[in-house]
Amino acid sequence: MAESVKGILERIVYRNDETFFSIMEMREESERRRTFTACGKVPGVNCGETLVLNGNWVNHPKFGRQFTVESFSATLPADVNGIRRYLSSGLIHGIGKIYADKIVDYFGADTFDIISTESARLREIPGIGAERARSIKAAWDEQYALRDILIFLQTYNISNALCLRLYKIYGQEAKQILQSDPYRVSREVEGIGFKTADKIAQNIGIPSNHPSRIDAGILFTFSNLELLGHTAYLREEFLAQTQQLLEIGREKIADRLDTLIQFKKINVLANELIQTSLMTSYESTLGKHIHRLRAAKSSLPQILCDNAISWAQKREGFAFADEQIAALRYALTNKLSIITGGPGTGKTTILRALVSILMAKNVKIGLAAPTGRAAQKLTETTGVEAKTIHRLLQFNPQTGQFSFNQDNLLALDFIVVDEASMIDTRLAVSLFNAIPDSAHLLFVGDIDQLPSVGAGNILSDFIASKQFSVTYLRHIFRQGQHSEIVQLAHKIITGDLKAIPRIISLEQISPEHDFGFILATSPEECTRKVEQLCTSLLPSLYKIDPLNDIQVLAPLHKGNAGIDMLNERLQSIFANGGKQIPWCHFRLGDKVIQLRNNYGKNIFNGDLGVIYHFDGDRGTFFVKFNGESAEFNRSELNDIALAYAISIHKSQGSEFPIVIIPLLSQHYIMLQRNLLYTAVTRGRNKVFIVGDPKAYNLAIGNKKSLKRITGLSLLF
């Protein structure tokens, strides 16, 4: 039977700011003033507060008697000692221990009232000027509102960072909006999905067949389908998925869908496909741009292709293959062209030759790629600076738009985009918007890699459209023939099940080979061997920096050999001496990955960095990405994650000196040919698979990958 205990929070022994699980040292408010340990999910509380805890006493086999919290209520401290402890916690930016003592010594038990209603009086304290007083007041208001949100949302598993994001968006109205229209929050706040909003709605009495719930469910289904890469979907299958989500009659969903179609929030395409009006706008815009560019005259000077290609061959010192010559000719003579091929098939040679020819003719050329690492590689390949597509288009933080767009076109004659398989629909529209009529556009990519993380199937749809001149590179050149990585990649993509890689032990790793398959049949063995490779064997053997030169690429997040577990284990080794950032699980020295585009900070989905500084006064930490610094606060915690191990999807467009791939039968749900192919081709110098040959065969044998449904494919 549940009990209640009341006490003052003396010390937080442990707190996870994502799950809110806390271990607390409490002191009873009774006359006996005994201390006890309490543990459970307790968000938004700090030392000095009085808590009423509901739950049960248990006897922990290791830690003894403690109180397990099921629910709680909290009040701010009323006595001077509690107020001093509360303010000294560092919770309110601008108030550390020194200023906490000064403020409490001056205002005593009235401190909280003064900060709340008469914050200008803080200037009566020596050392606190107008700016610091305003900062303290703003931080107090934020913390007070955030605490209200945290306690209201304590049963919904919403992280501290998301609560902060809610406050940043809605301010003091956040709780009221959550209570009156939770589905609005699911539409407007990234990270809070339909299911969380639905739980809140149920608790406040919104009926299951309410139009706002059905509309939110329809939009959520579209969002889920976009996460799977689709920009459109079959109406009947869409209704079935939405019905499974909402668990109400199909007719009511169909009625609301028709209403949204009537108000042009959703559009009907050919072949019984439906899509959001936003996606219709994107794809129709792309279609118009393709017709526009094809119809306009080229701004290139006269180039005698045969002479130019002969000149380029002399510069390179060898004769090009027929495929390479055809690719160069197509690019120089067609406004829109595509080159696709796997590793070792000569894409680098073509790009270097093409850029040399264009530079010799004083053509204004722009080189771009979806990621920073891919752009850096393109720069090294051609000798000409390449930029990410986002930097090429120059995002303007003041306007929230790209500086180069349909009203301010790029002053370029020829645009080359590498790693084009990564481009999603939204980014493609932004790029095409800024291309002048007379410019040439060349996409270079590997059609066999995983498609873009975002919605769309741009490279495949463009090839299928017949609007681009396409060169398929199939021949592996001599340099690639000597690479075990290149040979393995082509065996994988052709489904060669006979070519099972040679199994080696950790002791048999040799600098003479660039690929190794290390046997591990259980998740525990796999994790242990990945750790050994990362932390001791490879750094010792190759004299490398493990953080910069080794990247673990895993198929799944969950499980004993998944990304989450590997990151936890590797963090405990690599960042063991790093200072813990107080309100999160990150440490100084941690390797992290950016999870979404942030144009204001000039960092993008998939960028890798290292946490190098924590500012306790500001409550922020700093990450170095590609030599540039970015500042993060608590509301942005969900924007980054540990990156000792990352997903294969997130590795697209990047190349790493050494790649380690855990591969087990437990990963079966993700084991596909193009996934393994993408992982292997991320390794520049060495690739090691650690796992089970059965899982390897399972991946190679599974050619099926989710077919993406798009409206773009219907436009040509």
XYZ file of C-alpha atoms in Angstrom:
716
model
C 0.000 0.000 0.000
C 1.312 3.443 -0.986
C 2.665 5.740 1.732
C 3.521 9.438 1.886
C 6.604 10.983 3.443
C 7.492 14.645 3.762
C 10.990 15.991 3.897
C 13.561 18.557 2.781
C 15.808 17.709 -0.150
C 19.310 17.880 1.294
C 21.427 16.482 -1.531
C 20.971 15.064 -5.035
C 23.256 12.033 -5.142
C 22.473 11.225 -8.781
C 20.168 12.667 -11.434
C 19.607 11.757 -15.078
C 18.280 14.894 -16.760
C 16.813 12.929 -19.652
C 14.836 10.321 -17.711
C 14.583 12.395 -14.478
C 15.548 9.370 -12.394
C 17.089 10.729 -9.205
C 18.664 9.407 -6.031
C 18.140 11.935 -3.242
C 19.213 12.383 0.326
C 16.176 13.652 2.283
C 15.669 14.912 5.825
C 12.336 14.370 7.551
C 10.376 17.460 8.579
C 9.298 15.681 11.756
C 10.858 16.324 15.127
C 13.236 13.378 14.713
C 14.761 14.973 11.538
C 16.077 11.628 10.348
C 17.759 11.358 6.945
C 16.673 8.807 4.373
C 17.287 7.937 0.719
C 14.577 8.334 -1.915
C 14.754 7.367 -5.578
C 12.499 7.666 -8.617
C 11.494 10.077 -11.374
C 11.471 13.506 -9.734
C 11.823 16.316 -12.319
C 12.355 19.994 -11.601
C 13.328 19.843 -7.923
C 16.434 21.185 -6.218
C 18.151 21.228 -2.872
C 16.324 23.069 -0.118
C 12.808 22.304 -1.377
C 10.175 20.552 0.693
C 8.864 17.435 -1.042
C 5.841 15.275 -0.338
C 6.728 11.878 -1.787
C 4.186 9.151 -2.524
C 5.396 5.581 -2.906
C 6.743 2.655 -0.909
C 9.611 1.714 1.346
C 11.825 -1.055 -0.059
C 14.948 -2.855 1.096
C 17.599 -2.603 -1.621
C 20.004 -5.596 -1.508
C 23.044 -3.287 -1.762
C 21.938 0.144 -0.479
C 19.496 -0.850 2.245
C 16.203 0.799 3.135
C 15.031 3.518 0.727
C 11.822 5.149 -0.457
C 10.704 4.482 -4.033
C 8.854 7.498 -5.435
C 5.756 7.034 -7.588
C 4.531 10.664 -7.511
C 5.374 13.833 -5.613
C 4.580 17.468 -4.960
C 7.070 20.207 -4.112
C 7.151 23.640 -2.481
C 9.970 26.146 -2.540
C 11.921 26.492 0.699
C 10.583 29.031 3.186
C 13.406 29.237 5.708
C 16.691 31.079 5.217
C 18.865 27.958 5.160
C 16.678 26.283 2.536
C 16.621 29.421 0.378
C 20.412 29.711 0.617
C 20.862 26.065 -0.404
C 18.399 26.450 -3.286
C 20.096 29.529 -4.754
C 23.590 28.084 -4.211
C 22.767 25.099 -6.419
C 23.654 27.030 -9.608
C 20.118 26.562 -10.883
C 19.568 30.294 -11.485
C 22.110 31.618 -13.981
C 23.899 34.626 -12.523
C 23.669 33.367 -8.941
C 26.524 31.223 -7.667
C 27.393 30.490 -4.052
C 28.907 33.929 -3.417
C 25.925 35.896 -4.705
C 23.477 33.462 -3.101
C 25.026 34.259 0.277
C 24.938 38.015 -0.402
C 21.295 37.986 -1.540
C 20.022 35.802 1.311
C 22.052 37.710 3.923
C 20.429 40.937 2.669
C 16.817 39.883 2.036
C 16.495 36.838 4.300
C 13.202 34.917 4.120
C 11.798 37.497 1.660
C 14.383 36.601 -1.001
C 12.067 34.710 -3.346
C 9.365 37.407 -3.174
C 11.953 40.087 -3.957
C 13.279 38.225 -7.000
C 9.754 37.476 -8.238
C 8.096 40.874 -7.791
C 10.757 43.493 -6.985
C 13.841 42.275 -8.854
C 15.123 45.859 -9.328
C 15.944 45.816 -5.597
C 18.671 43.266 -6.284
C 20.777 46.283 -7.304
C 20.890 47.291 -3.636
C 23.447 44.499 -3.196
C 27.051 45.528 -3.996
C 28.251 43.910 -7.224
C 24.810 43.461 -8.782
C 24.196 45.971 -11.539
C 21.202 46.491 -13.799
C 22.293 43.870 -16.331
C 22.943 41.145 -13.739
C 19.647 41.943 -11.983
C 17.770 41.566 -15.286
C 19.621 38.321 -16.013
C 18.741 36.897 -12.571
C 15.078 37.880 -13.001
C 14.897 36.297 -16.484
C 16.547 33.102 -15.239
C 14.185 32.984 -12.236
C 11.102 33.382 -14.456
C 12.368 30.704 -16.808
C 13.075 28.280 -13.984
C 9.712 28.946 -12.322
C 7.796 28.332 -15.571
C 9.975 25.354 -16.431
C 9.398 23.813 -13.018
C 5.644 24.165 -13.566
C 5.921 22.417 -16.945
C 8.211 19.685 -15.603
C 5.889 18.776 -12.764
C 2.823 18.878 -15.050
C 4.587 16.587 -17.544
C 6.276 14.286 -15.019
C 4.247 11.232 -16.095
C 4.810 11.664 -19.845
C 8.567 10.918 -20.076
C 9.381 14.293 -21.645
C 13.023 15.239 -21.152
C 14.336 18.341 -19.448
C 15.659 19.608 -22.792
C 12.232 19.295 -24.421
C 10.584 21.108 -21.524
C 13.095 23.900 -21.995
C 12.277 23.970 -25.709
C 8.576 24.265 -24.842
C 9.346 27.231 -22.640
C 11.524 28.882 -25.304
C 8.667 28.611 -27.825
C 5.636 29.422 -25.654
C 7.094 31.191 -22.608
C 4.755 31.576 -19.643
C 1.824 30.230 -21.711
C 3.417 26.792 -22.194
C 1.436 24.975 -19.520
C -1.837 26.613 -20.551
C -1.292 25.602 -24.201
C -0.464 22.044 -23.156
C -3.700 21.878 -21.206
C -5.936 23.461 -23.864
C -4.505 22.168 -27.170
C -1.829 19.492 -26.733
C -2.046 18.500 -30.413
C -0.817 21.969 -31.350
C 2.349 21.240 -29.403
C 2.910 18.003 -31.326
C 2.741 19.979 -34.589
C 4.942 22.863 -33.521
C 7.580 21.412 -31.174
C 10.106 19.022 -32.651
C 10.572 16.045 -30.335
C 7.057 15.990 -28.882
C 5.077 13.635 -31.042
C 1.461 12.710 -31.429
C 1.561 9.881 -28.871
C 2.719 12.142 -26.051
C 0.163 14.806 -26.992
C -2.494 12.091 -27.134
C -1.746 10.972 -23.572
C -2.100 14.549 -22.350
C -5.328 14.953 -24.329
C -6.806 11.789 -22.825
C -5.967 12.971 -19.317
C -7.668 16.327 -19.852
C -10.769 14.721 -21.390
C -10.515 15.304 -25.161
C -12.651 12.555 -26.816
C -10.965 9.986 -29.057
C -13.092 10.999 -32.078
C -12.586 14.753 -31.678
C -11.723 16.430 -35.041
C -8.516 17.962 -33.636
C -7.316 14.496 -32.595
C -8.126 12.944 -35.976
C -6.439 15.815 -37.848
C -3.367 15.475 -35.637
C -3.321 11.709 -36.269
C -3.512 12.238 -40.040
C -0.630 14.712 -39.991
C 1.350 12.420 -37.685
C 0.939 9.544 -40.145
C 2.269 11.771 -42.922
C 5.227 12.707 -40.700
C 5.972 9.037 -40.019
C 5.839 8.253 -43.717
C 8.245 11.121 -44.418
C 10.630 9.657 -41.850
C 10.540 6.467 -43.938
C 11.395 8.529 -47.028
C 7.980 8.807 -48.678
C 6.659 12.122 -49.971
C 3.299 10.608 -51.006
C 1.275 7.496 -50.157
C -1.614 5.372 -51.374
C -4.883 6.656 -49.894
C -6.268 3.289 -48.728
C -3.000 2.190 -47.121
C -2.725 5.615 -45.516
C -6.193 5.273 -43.997
C -5.316 1.821 -42.649
C -2.180 3.148 -40.936
C -4.027 6.117 -39.453
C -6.817 3.866 -38.192
C -4.261 1.627 -36.485
C -2.854 4.723 -34.778
C -6.151 6.308 -33.693
C -8.157 3.121 -33.044
C -11.425 4.664 -34.235
C -13.748 4.027 -37.193
C -12.213 4.313 -40.654
C -15.178 6.380 -41.892
C -14.487 9.216 -39.443
C -10.850 9.348 -40.550
C -11.864 9.347 -44.225
C -14.301 12.202 -43.557
C -11.609 14.316 -41.901
C -9.152 13.452 -44.682
C -11.700 14.681 -47.254
C -12.145 17.876 -45.247
C -8.383 18.484 -45.244
C -8.359 17.825 -48.998
C -11.218 20.307 -49.439
C -9.222 22.965 -47.580
C -6.125 22.077 -49.673
C -4.053 20.962 -46.683
C -3.702 17.612 -48.481
C -3.627 17.015 -52.233
C -4.746 14.081 -54.372
C -2.291 12.958 -57.069
C -2.599 10.379 -59.824
C -2.678 6.643 -59.058
C -4.651 7.134 -55.808
C -1.721 8.887 -54.149
C -2.133 11.627 -51.555
C 0.427 14.009 -50.070
C 0.632 17.163 -48.003
C 0.289 20.458 -49.841
C 3.820 21.352 -48.760
C 5.288 18.274 -50.467
C 3.187 18.960 -53.573
C 4.649 22.455 -53.677
C 8.201 21.139 -53.307
C 7.920 18.494 -56.011
C 6.054 20.641 -58.535
C 8.700 23.340 -58.004
C 11.444 20.825 -58.786
C 9.646 19.774 -61.961
C 9.360 23.396 -63.135
C 13.044 24.051 -62.413
C 14.135 21.003 -64.426
C 12.112 22.143 -67.451
C 13.429 25.698 -66.991
C 17.086 24.642 -66.937
C 16.732 22.268 -69.868
C 15.082 24.931 -72.015
C 17.608 27.720 -71.390
C 20.834 28.230 -73.342
C 24.190 27.395 -71.746
C 26.509 30.166 -70.575
C 29.637 28.045 -71.093
C 32.195 29.350 -73.588
C 32.839 27.207 -76.649
C 34.592 24.010 -75.579
C 35.886 21.515 -78.151
C 35.167 18.387 -76.136
C 37.620 16.032 -77.862
C 40.479 18.520 -77.566
C 39.597 19.345 -73.956
C 39.422 15.685 -72.936
C 42.767 14.930 -74.662
C 44.298 17.873 -72.784
C 42.903 16.565 -69.492
C 44.277 13.063 -70.157
C 47.763 14.495 -70.689
C 47.473 16.377 -67.388
C 46.453 13.187 -65.583
C 49.171 11.149 -67.319
C 46.960 8.299 -68.532
C 44.171 7.559 -70.998
C 40.606 7.664 -69.735
C 38.204 4.756 -70.134
C 35.281 5.075 -72.528
C 32.847 5.525 -69.609
C 34.901 8.414 -68.240
C 35.141 10.122 -71.619
C 31.368 9.765 -72.081
C 30.740 11.253 -68.613
C 32.931 14.272 -69.374
C 31.291 14.834 -72.748
C 27.777 14.615 -71.273
C 28.637 17.085 -68.511
C 30.144 19.612 -70.913
C 27.389 19.426 -73.516
C 24.217 18.890 -71.419
C 22.670 21.331 -68.979
C 21.621 18.512 -66.603
C 23.742 15.387 -66.101
C 24.352 12.615 -63.585
C 27.362 10.365 -62.970
C 26.751 7.321 -60.789
C 29.086 4.523 -59.762
C 30.590 2.707 -56.815
C 34.052 3.009 -55.248
C 37.035 2.563 -57.577
C 35.037 3.283 -60.744
C 36.760 6.552 -61.628
C 34.466 9.294 -60.299
C 37.440 11.111 -58.769
C 39.336 11.173 -62.068
C 36.300 12.548 -63.911
C 35.714 15.319 -61.378
C 39.365 16.353 -61.362
C 39.472 16.439 -65.168
C 36.162 18.297 -65.478
C 37.180 20.989 -62.998
C 40.555 21.393 -64.741
C 38.854 21.927 -68.113
C 36.346 24.417 -66.701
C 39.000 26.364 -64.773
C 41.172 26.585 -67.912
C 38.177 28.160 -69.693
C 37.593 30.641 -66.807
C 34.180 29.166 -66.105
C 32.600 30.296 -62.828
C 32.233 26.948 -61.062
C 30.623 26.000 -57.748
C 31.421 22.716 -56.005
C 29.116 21.448 -53.264
C 28.167 18.389 -51.204
C 25.505 17.699 -48.577
C 27.960 17.303 -45.654
C 31.100 19.034 -44.452
C 33.202 15.890 -44.737
C 32.004 15.237 -48.292
C 32.759 18.849 -49.234
C 36.249 18.550 -47.746
C 36.865 15.384 -49.765
C 35.664 17.117 -52.945
C 38.099 19.970 -52.263
C 40.966 17.487 -51.889
C 39.921 15.706 -55.092
C 39.703 18.779 -57.328
C 42.020 21.315 -55.706
C 39.145 23.834 -55.754
C 37.219 24.868 -52.642
C 33.961 22.974 -52.205
C 31.211 23.955 -49.766
C 28.265 22.265 -48.182
C 25.055 23.034 -50.078
C 23.886 25.040 -47.064
C 27.032 27.193 -47.111
C 26.865 27.580 -50.882
C 23.343 28.988 -50.538
C 24.328 31.093 -47.472
C 21.715 30.830 -44.765
C 20.744 34.204 -43.272
C 19.898 33.867 -39.531
C 18.111 37.250 -39.557
C 15.594 36.227 -42.224
C 15.610 32.474 -41.571
C 16.079 31.942 -45.320
C 18.893 31.163 -47.733
C 20.507 34.304 -49.141
C 20.697 32.726 -52.585
C 17.239 31.870 -53.874
C 14.894 32.528 -56.803
C 15.264 36.278 -56.234
C 19.055 36.214 -55.832
C 20.580 33.567 -58.085
C 24.068 32.121 -57.756
C 26.543 33.837 -60.100
C 27.794 30.498 -61.456
C 28.039 28.821 -64.850
C 28.582 25.248 -63.664
C 27.523 23.566 -60.409
C 28.825 20.153 -59.318
C 27.127 18.368 -56.421
C 28.869 15.276 -55.033
C 27.250 12.577 -52.845
C 23.944 13.404 -54.509
C 22.204 10.292 -53.147
C 22.026 12.140 -49.810
C 19.982 15.075 -51.090
C 16.382 15.092 -49.899
C 13.423 16.882 -51.446
C 13.549 20.019 -49.291
C 17.260 20.619 -49.874
C 16.921 19.925 -53.604
C 14.253 22.643 -53.890
C 16.457 25.186 -52.109
C 19.353 24.347 -54.430
C 17.323 24.497 -57.663
C 15.714 27.769 -56.578
C 19.141 29.441 -56.725
C 20.464 28.012 -60.018
C 20.480 30.508 -62.909
C 18.844 29.512 -66.209
C 22.119 29.293 -68.126
C 24.067 27.152 -65.635
C 24.998 23.491 -66.005
C 24.251 21.117 -63.120
C 26.074 17.831 -62.536
C 25.038 15.383 -59.824
C 27.613 12.767 -58.793
C 26.599 9.896 -56.525
C 26.317 6.193 -55.881
C 22.837 4.926 -56.671
C 23.495 1.745 -54.659
C 23.993 3.585 -51.368
C 21.250 4.243 -48.865
C 18.910 7.013 -49.995
C 18.694 10.336 -48.192
C 17.785 10.503 -44.510
C 15.106 13.079 -45.352
C 12.027 12.406 -47.468
C 12.396 11.857 -51.196
C 14.308 9.738 -53.672
C 15.929 12.553 -55.603
C 18.838 10.850 -57.384
C 16.797 7.795 -58.419
C 13.826 9.922 -59.502
C 16.062 12.206 -61.556
C 17.643 9.223 -63.312
C 14.217 7.700 -64.005
C 12.867 11.033 -65.289
C 14.953 10.859 -68.530
C 15.545 14.599 -68.130
C 19.232 14.132 -67.209
C 22.087 12.687 -69.258
C 23.222 9.732 -67.136
C 26.560 7.894 -67.113
C 26.794 4.583 -65.229
C 30.362 3.751 -64.141
C 30.794 -0.010 -63.774
C 34.465 -0.700 -64.468
C 36.775 -1.011 -61.438
C 40.164 0.514 -62.221
C 43.553 -0.864 -61.289
C 43.902 1.065 -58.030
C 40.520 -0.222 -56.880
C 41.395 -3.758 -57.916
C 44.114 -3.803 -55.247
C 41.780 -2.548 -52.520
C 40.082 -5.194 -50.421
C 37.492 -2.587 -49.388
C 36.561 -1.813 -53.007
C 36.469 -5.490 -53.942
C 34.292 -6.327 -50.936
C 31.912 -3.433 -51.665
C 31.286 -4.695 -55.180
C 30.777 -8.264 -53.981
C 28.224 -7.007 -51.479
C 26.239 -4.938 -53.958
C 26.174 -7.758 -56.535
C 24.980 -10.197 -53.859
C 27.989 -12.517 -54.140
C 27.263 -14.977 -51.323
C 30.210 -17.189 -52.312
C 32.727 -14.508 -51.436
C 32.549 -14.757 -47.645
C 35.413 -12.709 -46.177
C 38.272 -14.516 -44.452
C 37.710 -14.708 -40.685
C 40.599 -13.485 -38.534
C 41.313 -13.074 -34.834
C 42.306 -9.826 -33.176
C 45.894 -11.051 -33.093
C 45.894 -11.577 -36.868
C 45.164 -7.958 -37.762
C 47.896 -6.883 -40.179
C 48.845 -3.492 -41.677
C 49.161 -5.298 -45.022
C 45.393 -5.781 -45.278
C 42.768 -3.050 -45.431
C 39.858 -5.314 -44.434
C 39.286 -7.797 -41.630
C 36.310 -9.857 -40.468
C 36.627 -10.596 -36.740
C 34.410 -13.349 -35.377
C 31.987 -12.486 -32.556
C 28.802 -14.499 -32.138
C 27.288 -12.817 -29.069
C 26.555 -9.137 -28.328
C 28.851 -9.251 -25.299
C 31.777 -10.635 -27.319
C 31.108 -8.161 -30.124
C 31.054 -5.181 -27.743
C 34.239 -6.325 -26.008
C 36.139 -6.717 -29.285
C 34.925 -3.367 -30.623
C 36.205 -1.774 -27.411
C 39.589 -3.464 -27.795
C 39.917 -2.324 -31.399
C 38.994 1.283 -30.584
C 40.940 1.782 -27.392
C 44.128 -0.259 -27.656
C 44.760 -2.513 -30.656
C 44.289 -0.120 -33.594
C 45.749 3.015 -31.945
C 48.822 0.988 -30.989
C 49.192 -0.779 -34.338
C 48.653 2.241 -36.613
C 49.779 5.094 -34.290
C 46.508 6.963 -34.737
C 44.172 9.206 -32.751
C 41.207 6.931 -31.928
C 38.712 9.799 -31.605
C 39.481 11.349 -34.993
C 40.591 8.335 -37.021
C 38.218 5.550 -35.912
C 34.455 5.516 -36.356
C 32.113 2.752 -35.198
C 29.073 2.371 -37.491
C 26.249 0.219 -36.146
C 22.910 -0.843 -37.685
C 20.725 -0.364 -34.568
C 20.461 1.941 -31.553
C 19.110 -0.562 -29.035
C 20.562 -3.810 -27.713
C 23.816 -4.911 -26.109
C 25.858 -4.230 -29.243
C 23.756 -1.255 -30.341
C 24.772 2.357 -30.712
C 23.506 3.423 -27.265
C 25.372 0.700 -25.380
C 28.579 1.139 -27.403
C 28.545 4.878 -26.764
C 28.050 4.339 -23.048
C 30.951 1.886 -22.879
C 33.298 3.947 -25.059
C 32.455 7.170 -23.212
C 33.444 5.539 -19.936
C 36.880 4.906 -21.460
C 37.601 7.940 -23.655
C 35.986 10.622 -21.461
C 36.695 8.984 -18.103
C 38.739 11.959 -16.894
C 36.473 14.568 -18.445
C 34.426 16.862 -16.211
C 30.726 15.922 -16.071
C 28.438 18.697 -17.313
C 26.062 19.024 -14.322
C 22.677 18.800 -16.030
C 23.271 16.124 -18.662
C 25.171 12.915 -19.407
C 27.865 14.622 -21.518
C 31.448 15.121 -20.380
C 34.238 17.399 -21.514
C 36.118 15.591 -24.277
C 33.064 13.682 -25.537
C 32.751 13.027 -29.258
C 29.269 14.116 -30.387
C 27.113 14.270 -33.517
C 24.671 17.003 -34.539
C 21.199 15.518 -35.119
C 19.440 18.318 -37.002
C 20.284 21.248 -39.235
C 20.928 24.448 -37.296
C 21.477 27.184 -39.845
C 21.990 29.820 -37.178
C 24.968 27.945 -35.743
C 26.130 26.853 -39.213
C 26.140 23.182 -38.179
C 24.194 20.430 -39.848
C 22.734 16.969 -39.403
C 25.619 14.492 -39.258
C 28.401 16.937 -38.326
C 30.822 15.474 -35.784
C 32.456 17.466 -32.998
C 34.083 17.364 -29.556
C 32.859 19.066 -26.357
C 35.774 21.205 -25.174
C 34.449 23.773 -22.665
C 31.711 24.260 -20.060
C 30.644 27.710 -18.817
C 29.048 27.246 -15.401
C 27.930 30.880 -15.111
C 26.072 30.837 -18.435
C 24.949 27.220 -18.111
C 26.250 26.390 -21.600
C 28.864 24.157 -23.164
C 30.879 24.470 -26.358
C 31.495 21.978 -29.166
C 34.184 22.202 -31.831
C 32.828 21.191 -35.274
C 35.356 21.167 -38.146
C 37.418 23.822 -36.388
C 34.417 26.062 -35.644
C 32.885 26.510 -32.194
C 29.167 26.198 -31.376
C 27.501 26.979 -28.030
C 24.713 24.788 -26.593
C 22.302 25.362 -23.718
C 19.992 22.956 -21.894
C 17.128 23.420 -24.349
C 19.378 22.114 -27.140
C 20.472 18.861 -25.522
C 18.318 16.810 -27.899
C 20.163 18.327 -30.871
C 23.324 16.312 -30.211
C 24.224 12.776 -29.173
C 27.336 10.805 -28.323
C 29.207 9.795 -31.479
C 31.802 7.200 -30.509
C 29.344 4.978 -32.386
C 26.811 6.359 -34.899
C 24.213 4.863 -37.210
C 25.146 3.863 -40.742
C 22.446 6.234 -41.999
C 24.131 9.155 -40.210
C 27.494 8.266 -41.802
C 26.287 8.971 -45.341
C 28.449 11.439 -47.205
C 31.308 10.958 -44.758
C 34.532 9.028 -45.036
C 36.671 7.877 -42.118
C 40.237 6.540 -42.029
C 39.135 3.421 -40.112
C 35.594 2.048 -39.847
C 34.429 -0.661 -37.416
C 31.062 -2.331 -38.098
C 29.394 -4.510 -35.433
C 27.223 -7.013 -37.316
C 25.085 -9.580 -35.515
C 22.026 -11.675 -36.243
C 20.231 -9.654 -33.538
C 20.393 -6.730 -36.004
C 18.262 -8.663 -38.506
C 15.558 -6.017 -38.730
C 18.066 -3.616 -40.318
C 20.281 -6.039 -42.238
C 20.039 -5.060 -45.895
C 22.485 -5.142 -48.754
C 22.622 -1.389 -49.336
C 23.042 -0.733 -45.595
C 26.126 -2.951 -45.364
C 27.429 -1.583 -48.679
C 27.099 1.992 -47.394
C 28.917 1.120 -44.154
C 31.828 -0.604 -45.892
C 32.295 2.233 -48.390
C 32.653 4.774 -45.554
C 36.126 3.388 -44.771
C 39.013 5.142 -46.537
C 41.959 3.055 -45.319
C 40.691 0.192 -43.148
C 37.392 -1.560 -42.491
C 36.741 -4.147 -39.778
C 33.498 -6.093 -39.423
C 33.064 -7.544 -35.936
C 30.332 -10.111 -35.788
C 28.691 -13.222 -37.152
C 29.133 -14.490 -40.762
C 25.452 -15.494 -40.666
C 24.499 -11.841 -40.210
C 26.800 -10.906 -43.102
C 25.076 -13.439 -45.375
C 21.678 -12.282 -44.180
C 22.499 -8.684 -45.141
C 23.880 -9.585 -48.570
C 20.933 -11.849 -49.306
C 18.398 -9.146 -48.440
C 18.188 -6.934 -51.508
C 14.791 -5.653 -50.460
C 14.821 -2.116 -49.241
C 11.771 0.005 -48.641
C 10.583 1.413 -51.967
C 10.040 5.124 -51.542
C 6.812 6.534 -52.918
C 7.127 10.050 -54.320
C 5.038 12.433 -56.349
C 8.114 13.605 -58.266
C 8.176 10.345 -60.188
C 4.739 11.211 -61.650
C 5.825 14.545 -63.142
C 7.805 13.251 -66.132
